mmCIF file of C-alpha atoms in Angstrom:
data_model
loop_
_atom_site.group_PDB
_atom_site.id
_atom_site.type_symbol
_atom_site.label_atom_id
_atom_site.label_comp_id
_atom_site.label_asym_id
_atom_site.label_seq_id
_atom_site.Cartn_x
_atom_site.Cartn_y
_atom_site.Cartn_z
ATOM 1 C CA MET A 1 0.000 0.000 0.000
ATOM 2 C CA SER A 2 1.416 3.343 -0.958
ATOM 3 C CA PRO A 3 2.504 5.714 1.792
ATOM 4 C CA GLU A 4 0.406 8.441 0.185
ATOM 5 C CA ILE A 5 -3.022 8.630 1.790
ATOM 6 C CA GLY A 6 -5.457 7.922 -0.991
ATOM 7 C CA LEU A 7 -9.082 7.136 -1.482
ATOM 8 C CA ASN A 8 -8.673 3.527 -0.412
ATOM 9 C CA HIS A 9 -7.518 4.444 3.082
ATOM 10 C CA TYR A 10 -10.669 6.422 3.707
ATOM 11 C CA LEU A 11 -12.820 3.711 2.180
ATOM 12 C CA LEU A 12 -11.234 1.149 4.489
ATOM 13 C CA LEU A 13 -12.064 3.359 7.469
ATOM 14 C CA GLY A 14 -15.642 3.698 6.243
ATOM 15 C CA ALA A 15 -15.854 -0.070 5.837
ATOM 16 C CA LEU A 16 -14.607 -0.535 9.404
ATOM 17 C CA LEU A 17 -17.293 1.813 10.717
ATOM 18 C CA PHE A 18 -19.921 -0.006 8.646
ATOM 19 C CA VAL A 19 -18.911 -3.442 9.924
ATOM 20 C CA CYS A 20 -18.821 -2.213 13.538
ATOM 21 C CA GLY A 21 -22.309 -0.777 13.121
ATOM 22 C CA ALA A 22 -23.672 -3.925 11.522
ATOM 23 C CA VAL A 23 -22.265 -6.157 14.271
ATOM 24 C CA CYS A 24 -23.509 -3.690 16.899
ATOM 25 C CA MET A 25 -27.025 -3.843 15.433
ATOM 26 C CA ALA A 26 -26.878 -7.624 15.466
ATOM 27 C CA ILE A 27 -25.644 -8.361 18.964
ATOM 28 C CA LYS A 28 -26.957 -5.569 21.191
ATOM 29 C CA ARG A 29 -29.959 -6.502 23.282
ATOM 30 C CA ASN A 30 -30.641 -2.916 24.215
ATOM 31 C CA ALA A 31 -32.785 -1.048 21.697
ATOM 32 C CA ILE A 32 -30.676 2.071 22.146
ATOM 33 C CA GLY A 33 -27.569 -0.003 21.424
ATOM 34 C CA VAL A 34 -29.158 -1.052 18.144
ATOM 35 C CA LEU A 35 -29.759 2.632 17.429
ATOM 36 C CA MET A 36 -26.070 3.337 18.055
ATOM 37 C CA GLY A 37 -25.234 0.662 15.484
ATOM 38 C CA VAL A 38 -27.400 2.451 12.935
ATOM 39 C CA GLU A 39 -25.549 5.686 13.662
ATOM 40 C CA LEU A 40 -22.220 3.937 13.078
ATOM 41 C CA VAL A 41 -23.391 2.525 9.742
ATOM 42 C CA LEU A 42 -24.574 5.952 8.598
ATOM 43 C CA ASN A 43 -21.252 7.459 9.648
ATOM 44 C CA GLY A 44 -19.370 4.926 7.557
ATOM 45 C CA ALA A 45 -21.489 5.868 4.542
ATOM 46 C CA THR A 46 -20.821 9.552 5.208
ATOM 47 C CA VAL A 47 -17.064 8.980 5.350
ATOM 48 C CA ASN A 48 -17.275 7.286 1.954
ATOM 49 C CA PHE A 49 -19.276 10.168 0.473
ATOM 50 C CA VAL A 50 -16.855 12.822 1.688
ATOM 51 C CA ALA A 51 -13.834 10.786 0.587
ATOM 52 C CA PHE A 52 -15.270 10.466 -2.916
ATOM 53 C CA ALA A 53 -16.013 14.186 -2.881
ATOM 54 C CA ARG A 54 -12.342 14.804 -2.148
ATOM 55 C CA PHE A 55 -10.818 12.401 -4.628
ATOM 56 C CA ASN A 56 -13.269 12.393 -7.522
ATOM 57 C CA PRO A 57 -13.575 15.727 -9.333
ATOM 58 C CA THR A 58 -16.931 14.833 -10.855
ATOM 59 C CA PHE A 59 -18.382 14.355 -7.401
ATOM 60 C CA GLN A 60 -16.922 17.242 -5.460
ATOM 61 C CA VAL A 61 -20.134 19.052 -4.571
ATOM 62 C CA GLU A 62 -22.464 16.075 -4.677
ATOM 63 C CA GLY A 63 -20.477 14.105 -2.139
ATOM 64 C CA GLN A 64 -20.658 16.827 0.467
ATOM 65 C CA VAL A 65 -24.328 17.554 -0.237
ATOM 66 C CA PHE A 66 -25.225 13.875 0.155
ATOM 67 C CA ALA A 67 -23.187 13.738 3.346
ATOM 68 C CA LEU A 68 -25.202 16.648 4.731
ATOM 69 C CA PHE A 69 -28.453 14.897 3.820
ATOM 70 C CA VAL A 70 -27.268 11.720 5.513
ATOM 71 C CA ILE A 71 -26.418 13.620 8.700
ATOM 72 C CA VAL A 72 -29.787 15.384 8.805
ATOM 73 C CA LEU A 73 -31.756 12.228 8.082
ATOM 74 C CA ALA A 74 -29.797 10.335 10.729
ATOM 75 C CA ALA A 75 -30.770 12.959 13.285
ATOM 76 C CA ALA A 76 -34.421 12.661 12.281
ATOM 77 C CA GLU A 77 -34.253 8.880 12.415
ATOM 78 C CA ALA A 78 -32.699 8.986 15.883
ATOM 79 C CA ALA A 79 -35.490 11.245 17.141
ATOM 80 C CA VAL A 80 -38.259 8.971 15.881
ATOM 81 C CA ALA A 81 -36.517 5.808 17.022
ATOM 82 C CA LEU A 82 -36.005 7.192 20.528
ATOM 83 C CA ALA A 83 -39.645 8.209 20.691
ATOM 84 C CA ILE A 84 -40.614 4.650 19.770
ATOM 85 C CA VAL A 85 -38.191 3.233 22.345
ATOM 86 C CA LEU A 86 -39.635 5.487 25.063
ATOM 87 C CA ASN A 87 -43.128 4.401 24.095
ATOM 88 C CA PHE A 88 -42.076 0.769 24.269
ATOM 89 C CA TYR A 89 -40.467 1.352 27.652
ATOM 90 C CA ASN A 90 -43.654 2.943 28.940
ATOM 91 C CA ASN A 91 -45.632 -0.118 27.928
ATOM 92 C CA HIS A 92 -43.221 -2.909 28.840
ATOM 93 C CA THR A 93 -40.765 -1.290 31.334
ATOM 94 C CA THR A 94 -37.843 -2.744 29.413
ATOM 95 C CA VAL A 95 -35.853 -1.924 26.310
ATOM 96 C CA ASP A 96 -34.751 -5.479 25.591
ATOM 97 C CA VAL A 97 -35.442 -6.067 21.915
ATOM 98 C CA ASP A 98 -36.026 -9.764 22.542
ATOM 99 C CA THR A 99 -39.234 -8.966 24.415
ATOM 100 C CA ALA A 100 -40.658 -6.985 21.506
ATOM 101 C CA GLU A 101 -42.455 -9.927 19.981
ATOM 102 C CA GLU A 102 -46.074 -8.877 20.048
ATOM 103 C CA LEU A 103 -46.162 -8.606 16.276
ATOM 104 C CA LYS A 104 -44.626 -12.051 15.796
ATOM 105 C CA GLY A 105 -46.816 -14.177 13.566
ATOM 106 C CA MET B 1 6.162 11.501 7.221
ATOM 107 C CA GLU B 2 3.867 14.196 6.037
ATOM 108 C CA LEU B 3 1.586 15.930 8.511
ATOM 109 C CA ASN B 4 -1.595 14.909 6.701
ATOM 110 C CA THR B 5 -0.537 11.283 6.704
ATOM 111 C CA LEU B 6 0.244 11.379 10.406
ATOM 112 C CA LEU B 7 -3.041 13.100 11.187
ATOM 113 C CA PHE B 8 -4.953 10.577 9.117
ATOM 114 C CA TYR B 9 -3.450 7.640 10.942
ATOM 115 C CA ILE B 10 -4.071 9.207 14.357
ATOM 116 C CA LEU B 11 -7.681 10.102 13.555
ATOM 117 C CA ALA B 12 -8.373 6.777 11.865
ATOM 118 C CA ALA B 13 -6.929 4.880 14.826
ATOM 119 C CA VAL B 14 -9.034 6.855 17.311
ATOM 120 C CA THR B 15 -12.184 6.479 15.231
ATOM 121 C CA GLY B 16 -11.710 2.786 14.550
ATOM 122 C CA PHE B 17 -10.778 1.925 18.115
ATOM 123 C CA CYS B 18 -13.770 3.796 19.536
ATOM 124 C CA ALA B 19 -16.093 2.185 16.987
ATOM 125 C CA VAL B 20 -14.900 -1.264 18.031
ATOM 126 C CA ALA B 21 -15.288 -0.264 21.678
ATOM 127 C CA VAL B 22 -18.919 0.742 21.041
ATOM 128 C CA VAL B 23 -19.545 -2.818 19.895
ATOM 129 C CA ILE B 24 -17.727 -4.719 22.610
ATOM 130 C CA THR B 25 -18.659 -2.728 25.689
ATOM 131 C CA GLN B 26 -21.504 -4.162 27.743
ATOM 132 C CA ASN B 27 -22.514 -0.959 29.447
ATOM 133 C CA ILE B 28 -24.866 1.180 27.394
ATOM 134 C CA VAL B 29 -23.684 4.441 28.975
ATOM 135 C CA ARG B 30 -20.085 3.641 28.101
ATOM 136 C CA ALA B 31 -21.192 2.735 24.589
ATOM 137 C CA ALA B 32 -22.687 6.221 24.299
ATOM 138 C CA ALA B 33 -19.385 7.755 25.444
ATOM 139 C CA TRP B 34 -17.404 5.703 22.926
ATOM 140 C CA LEU B 35 -19.895 6.711 20.242
ATOM 141 C CA LEU B 36 -19.190 10.339 21.136
ATOM 142 C CA PHE B 37 -15.472 9.883 20.447
ATOM 143 C CA THR B 38 -16.221 7.972 17.245
ATOM 144 C CA LEU B 39 -18.381 10.770 15.918
ATOM 145 C CA ALA B 40 -15.855 13.432 16.914
ATOM 146 C CA GLY B 41 -13.103 11.455 15.182
ATOM 147 C CA THR B 42 -15.238 11.224 12.065
ATOM 148 C CA ALA B 43 -15.648 14.998 12.169
ATOM 149 C CA GLY B 44 -11.848 15.264 12.327
ATOM 150 C CA ILE B 45 -11.621 13.015 9.258
ATOM 151 C CA PHE B 46 -14.007 15.380 7.452
ATOM 152 C CA PHE B 47 -11.837 18.364 8.345
ATOM 153 C CA LEU B 48 -8.825 16.462 7.077
ATOM 154 C CA LEU B 49 -10.630 15.789 3.810
ATOM 155 C CA GLY B 50 -11.227 19.500 3.339
ATOM 156 C CA ALA B 51 -14.973 19.295 3.963
ATOM 157 C CA ASP B 52 -15.125 22.002 6.594
ATOM 158 C CA PHE B 53 -18.863 22.553 6.496
ATOM 159 C CA VAL B 54 -19.702 18.863 6.697
ATOM 160 C CA GLY B 55 -17.324 18.467 9.621
ATOM 161 C CA ALA B 56 -18.871 21.386 11.450
ATOM 162 C CA THR B 57 -22.345 20.023 10.755
ATOM 163 C CA GLN B 58 -21.262 16.643 12.060
ATOM 164 C CA LEU B 59 -20.084 18.231 15.292
ATOM 165 C CA LEU B 60 -23.190 20.366 15.691
ATOM 166 C CA VAL B 61 -25.905 17.924 14.675
ATOM 167 C CA TYR B 62 -24.422 14.568 15.616
ATOM 168 C CA VAL B 63 -22.212 15.238 18.596
ATOM 169 C CA GLY B 64 -24.283 18.125 19.901
ATOM 170 C CA GLY B 65 -27.781 16.938 19.060
ATOM 171 C CA THR B 66 -28.201 13.282 18.261
ATOM 172 C CA LEU B 67 -25.849 12.031 20.934
ATOM 173 C CA VAL B 68 -27.497 14.141 23.626
ATOM 174 C CA LEU B 69 -30.794 12.654 22.481
ATOM 175 C CA VAL B 70 -29.339 9.154 22.754
ATOM 176 C CA VAL B 71 -27.986 9.842 26.242
ATOM 177 C CA PHE B 72 -31.383 11.142 27.310
ATOM 178 C CA GLY B 73 -32.926 7.981 25.917
ATOM 179 C CA VAL B 74 -30.468 5.897 27.928
ATOM 180 C CA MET B 75 -31.274 7.798 31.096
ATOM 181 C CA LEU B 76 -35.036 7.673 30.615
ATOM 182 C CA THR B 77 -35.062 3.932 30.013
ATOM 183 C CA ALA B 78 -32.526 2.884 32.654
ATOM 184 C CA GLN B 79 -33.688 0.356 35.209
ATOM 185 C CA GLY B 80 -30.561 0.568 37.342
ATOM 186 C CA PRO B 81 -27.433 2.641 37.647
ATOM 187 C CA PHE B 82 -25.550 0.361 35.271
ATOM 188 C CA VAL B 83 -27.617 -1.044 32.483
ATOM 189 C CA SER B 84 -25.884 -4.012 31.006
ATOM 190 C CA MET B 85 -27.332 -6.766 28.936
ATOM 191 C CA ARG B 86 -25.132 -9.794 28.737
ATOM 192 C CA VAL B 87 -24.321 -11.452 25.468
ATOM 193 C CA GLY B 88 -23.344 -15.083 25.491
ATOM 194 C CA ALA B 89 -19.966 -16.427 24.415
ATOM 195 C CA ALA B 90 -21.419 -18.264 21.435
ATOM 196 C CA GLU B 91 -23.068 -15.079 20.222
ATOM 197 C CA TRP B 92 -19.759 -13.242 20.601
ATOM 198 C CA ALA B 93 -18.013 -15.902 18.542
ATOM 199 C CA ILE B 94 -20.614 -15.751 15.776
ATOM 200 C CA ALA B 95 -20.541 -11.945 15.762
ATOM 201 C CA LEU B 96 -16.742 -11.905 15.609
ATOM 202 C CA GLY B 97 -16.717 -14.389 12.764
ATOM 203 C CA VAL B 98 -19.369 -12.586 10.753
ATOM 204 C CA GLY B 99 -17.766 -9.208 11.380
ATOM 205 C CA LEU B 100 -14.290 -10.323 10.364
ATOM 206 C CA LEU B 101 -15.703 -12.064 7.304
ATOM 207 C CA LEU B 102 -17.649 -8.986 6.240
ATOM 208 C CA TYR B 103 -14.685 -6.694 6.776
ATOM 209 C CA GLY B 104 -12.432 -9.099 4.907
ATOM 210 C CA VAL B 105 -14.737 -9.121 1.902
ATOM 211 C CA LEU B 106 -14.997 -5.328 1.908
ATOM 212 C CA ALA B 107 -11.257 -4.810 2.384
ATOM 213 C CA VAL B 108 -10.268 -7.228 -0.390
ATOM 214 C CA THR B 109 -12.751 -5.575 -2.741
ATOM 215 C CA LEU B 110 -11.465 -2.122 -1.861
ATOM 216 C CA ILE B 111 -7.812 -3.030 -2.285
ATOM 217 C CA GLN B 112 -8.529 -4.471 -5.705
ATOM 218 C CA PHE B 113 -10.609 -1.414 -6.592
ATOM 219 C CA ARG B 114 -8.653 0.999 -8.738
ATOM 220 C CA GLY B 115 -10.239 4.287 -7.930
ATOM 221 C CA PRO B 116 -9.053 7.689 -8.945
ATOM 222 C CA ASP B 117 -5.578 8.158 -7.613
ATOM 223 C CA ALA B 118 -4.772 10.879 -5.147
ATOM 224 C CA ALA B 119 -1.902 12.179 -7.210
ATOM 225 C CA GLN B 120 -3.720 12.460 -10.525
ATOM 226 C CA ALA B 121 -7.339 13.069 -9.622
ATOM 227 C CA GLY B 122 -7.217 14.645 -6.208
ATOM 228 C CA LEU B 123 -8.147 18.258 -6.042
ATOM 229 C CA ALA B 124 -5.795 20.888 -4.804
ATOM 230 C CA GLU B 125 -6.622 22.525 -1.530
ATOM 231 C CA ASP B 126 -7.856 25.738 -3.104
ATOM 232 C CA GLN B 127 -10.129 23.900 -5.542
ATOM 233 C CA LEU B 128 -12.243 22.301 -2.873
ATOM 234 C CA PRO B 129 -15.790 23.592 -2.640
ATOM 235 C CA GLY B 130 -16.320 25.680 0.420
ATOM 236 C CA SER B 131 -19.506 26.351 2.284
ATOM 237 C CA VAL B 132 -20.484 29.103 -0.172
ATOM 238 C CA VAL B 133 -20.481 26.620 -3.025
ATOM 239 C CA LEU B 134 -22.446 24.124 -0.965
ATOM 240 C CA GLY B 135 -25.054 26.722 -0.073
ATOM 241 C CA GLN B 136 -25.413 27.778 -3.676
ATOM 242 C CA ALA B 137 -25.794 24.165 -4.765
ATOM 243 C CA LEU B 138 -28.470 23.571 -2.142
ATOM 244 C CA LEU B 139 -30.375 26.696 -3.124
ATOM 245 C CA GLY B 140 -30.288 25.934 -6.826
ATOM 246 C CA ASP B 141 -28.254 29.022 -7.551
ATOM 247 C CA ARG B 142 -25.339 27.242 -9.096
ATOM 248 C CA LEU B 143 -24.558 24.171 -11.099
ATOM 249 C CA ALA B 144 -23.198 21.362 -9.023
ATOM 250 C CA SER B 145 -19.768 19.948 -9.839
ATOM 251 C CA PRO B 146 -18.635 21.704 -13.004
ATOM 252 C CA ALA B 147 -16.847 18.649 -14.286
ATOM 253 C CA GLY B 148 -19.558 16.279 -13.247
ATOM 254 C CA ASN B 149 -21.848 14.148 -15.303
ATOM 255 C CA VAL B 150 -23.464 12.398 -12.375
ATOM 256 C CA THR B 151 -26.920 13.771 -12.969
ATOM 257 C CA GLY B 152 -27.022 11.734 -16.132
ATOM 258 C CA ILE B 153 -28.979 13.950 -18.478
ATOM 259 C CA PRO B 154 -28.388 12.208 -21.792
ATOM 260 C CA GLY B 155 -27.738 13.732 -25.140
ATOM 261 C CA THR B 156 -27.888 17.408 -24.324
ATOM 262 C CA GLY B 157 -24.444 17.898 -22.918
ATOM 263 C CA TYR B 158 -21.337 19.421 -24.344
ATOM 264 C CA GLY B 159 -19.874 16.012 -25.000
ATOM 265 C CA ALA B 160 -22.677 14.932 -27.294
ATOM 266 C CA ALA B 161 -22.718 18.253 -29.128
ATOM 267 C CA ALA B 162 -19.006 18.242 -29.742
ATOM 268 C CA GLY B 163 -19.124 14.762 -31.156
ATOM 269 C CA LEU B 164 -17.238 13.137 -28.327
ATOM 270 C CA GLY B 165 -18.257 9.532 -28.228
ATOM 271 C CA ALA B 166 -19.321 7.616 -25.194
ATOM 272 C CA ALA B 167 -15.936 5.933 -25.216
ATOM 273 C CA SER B 168 -14.248 9.131 -24.083
ATOM 274 C CA ALA B 169 -16.543 9.565 -21.148
ATOM 275 C CA ALA B 170 -13.623 9.781 -18.773
ATOM 276 C CA PRO B 171 -13.818 12.768 -16.423
ATOM 277 C CA GLN B 172 -14.051 15.835 -18.625
ATOM 278 C CA VAL B 173 -12.575 18.933 -17.158
ATOM 279 C CA THR B 174 -14.481 21.176 -19.540
ATOM 280 C CA VAL B 175 -17.484 23.015 -18.202
ATOM 281 C CA ARG B 176 -20.552 21.697 -19.907
ATOM 282 C CA PRO B 177 -23.453 23.998 -20.567
ATOM 283 C CA ARG B 178 -26.491 22.111 -19.392
ATOM 284 C CA GLU B 179 -29.694 22.525 -17.524
ATOM 285 C CA ARG B 180 -29.539 23.965 -14.072
ATOM 286 C CA VAL B 181 -29.222 20.976 -11.832
ATOM 287 C CA ALA B 182 -28.939 21.566 -8.150
ATOM 288 C CA TYR B 183 -30.384 20.407 -4.897
ATOM 289 C CA LEU B 184 -33.216 22.802 -4.108
ATOM 290 C CA LEU B 185 -35.916 20.123 -4.318
ATOM 291 C CA PRO B 186 -34.155 17.595 -2.039
ATOM 292 C CA PHE B 187 -33.460 20.470 0.347
ATOM 293 C CA GLU B 188 -37.175 21.280 0.529
ATOM 294 C CA VAL B 189 -38.112 17.606 0.828
ATOM 295 C CA VAL B 190 -35.710 17.242 3.744
ATOM 296 C CA SER B 191 -37.127 20.293 5.471
ATOM 297 C CA VAL B 192 -40.693 18.976 5.171
ATOM 298 C CA HIS B 193 -39.411 15.607 6.353
ATOM 299 C CA LEU B 194 -37.928 17.224 9.431
ATOM 300 C CA LEU B 195 -41.266 18.883 10.186
ATOM 301 C CA VAL B 196 -43.058 15.535 9.851
ATOM 302 C CA VAL B 197 -40.459 13.894 12.096
ATOM 303 C CA LEU B 198 -40.856 16.638 14.690
ATOM 304 C CA ILE B 199 -44.616 16.180 14.846
ATOM 305 C CA GLY B 200 -44.388 12.403 14.731
ATOM 306 C CA ALA B 201 -41.795 12.166 17.498
ATOM 307 C CA ALA B 202 -43.753 14.532 19.727
ATOM 308 C CA TYR B 203 -46.895 12.492 19.089
ATOM 309 C CA LEU B 204 -45.216 9.168 19.784
ATOM 310 C CA ALA B 205 -43.457 10.238 22.962
ATOM 311 C CA ARG B 206 -46.308 12.215 24.484
ATOM 312 C CA ALA B 207 -47.513 11.495 27.991
ATOM 313 C CA LYS B 208 -50.427 9.150 27.673
ATOM 314 C CA ARG B 209 -53.675 9.261 29.550
ATOM 315 C CA ARG B 210 -55.097 5.958 30.631
ATOM 316 C CA ARG B 211 -58.521 5.354 29.226
ATOM 317 C CA ALA B 212 -61.444 4.639 31.513
ATOM 318 C CA PRO B 213 -62.623 1.024 31.042
ATOM 319 C CA ALA B 214 -66.044 2.064 29.766
ATOM 320 C CA GLY B 215 -64.372 3.797 26.870
ATOM 321 C CA GLY B 216 -63.638 7.469 26.879
ATOM 322 C CA LEU B 217 -63.205 9.798 29.759
ATOM 323 C CA ARG B 218 -66.204 11.150 31.563
ATOM 324 C CA PRO B 219 -66.061 14.835 32.206
ATOM 325 C CA GLY B 220 -64.771 15.633 35.635
ATOM 326 C CA GLU B 221 -63.029 12.300 36.149
ATOM 327 C CA GLY B 222 -59.802 13.086 34.418
ATOM 328 C CA GLY B 223 -57.225 10.569 33.326
ATOM 329 C CA VAL B 224 -54.278 9.273 35.250
ATOM 330 C CA SER B 225 -51.161 10.091 33.352
ATOM 331 C CA ALA B 226 -49.135 7.006 32.675
#
């Protein structure tokens, strides 16, 4: 690997964030832990967007604009998900995702 | 070693280590703290990439807003002083295997991927779009990337008019005259979306009133707030 920091270095970092988020979503019992995994996945995607904006001249504005949209939508998603978690906690007095099986067929 | 290289390795190490720590910690409050450092490190990566406005937005919205929201969620749903939900050893082993496998696949694909090289395609520091350019792109006042063809409007561009075939579709540095393409509509859609999310979250998380068994509250009885 070249000593010069290129696109691939940033993409590898984004992939690491994505994998951490995916594993976090899979193994956390706490609903808020699952939400943290989603935030990590979205951050990995944002790192990729900004890295492409830096290293690809045809994408220099689009990458940053998409990154801004991802950040804003992640904030909105966190707000709604926390509202749902609070509602679930009010009804069941737990945030364990394994107990959320009322809709199971 | 160049300063940018050193900074990248420091920031990447901090971000990656904190991201792994978010996964492996059992305590949800500590996971929130590690997530804070991960997000701050990502903001540092954005500054390093020359995306000042995105980095500042990351700090303001994510670290300042979303994470505070998450910490409030942790506090409001805590049963004890230290919420921890145990994960069994077999689940850890499966998660480790799947995670390493997934990262291996991604890393091998990325190393084989020949993207634009930093030396030939990277932009100089003074060519990077600043926040003025971003604002103009969001407001529809300016074409997006001048060299870009990502919006994919066929046939009307400079390349088609000048007789350049599709074979020479490599990044053209010439400014193409084309329709005004910018991000005013997604900007408006996102703003309406935020309004909907605001109302929806307030509706979902409101304090509920317990219904009387006969259905509906009789006047004067009042509900007991849950």
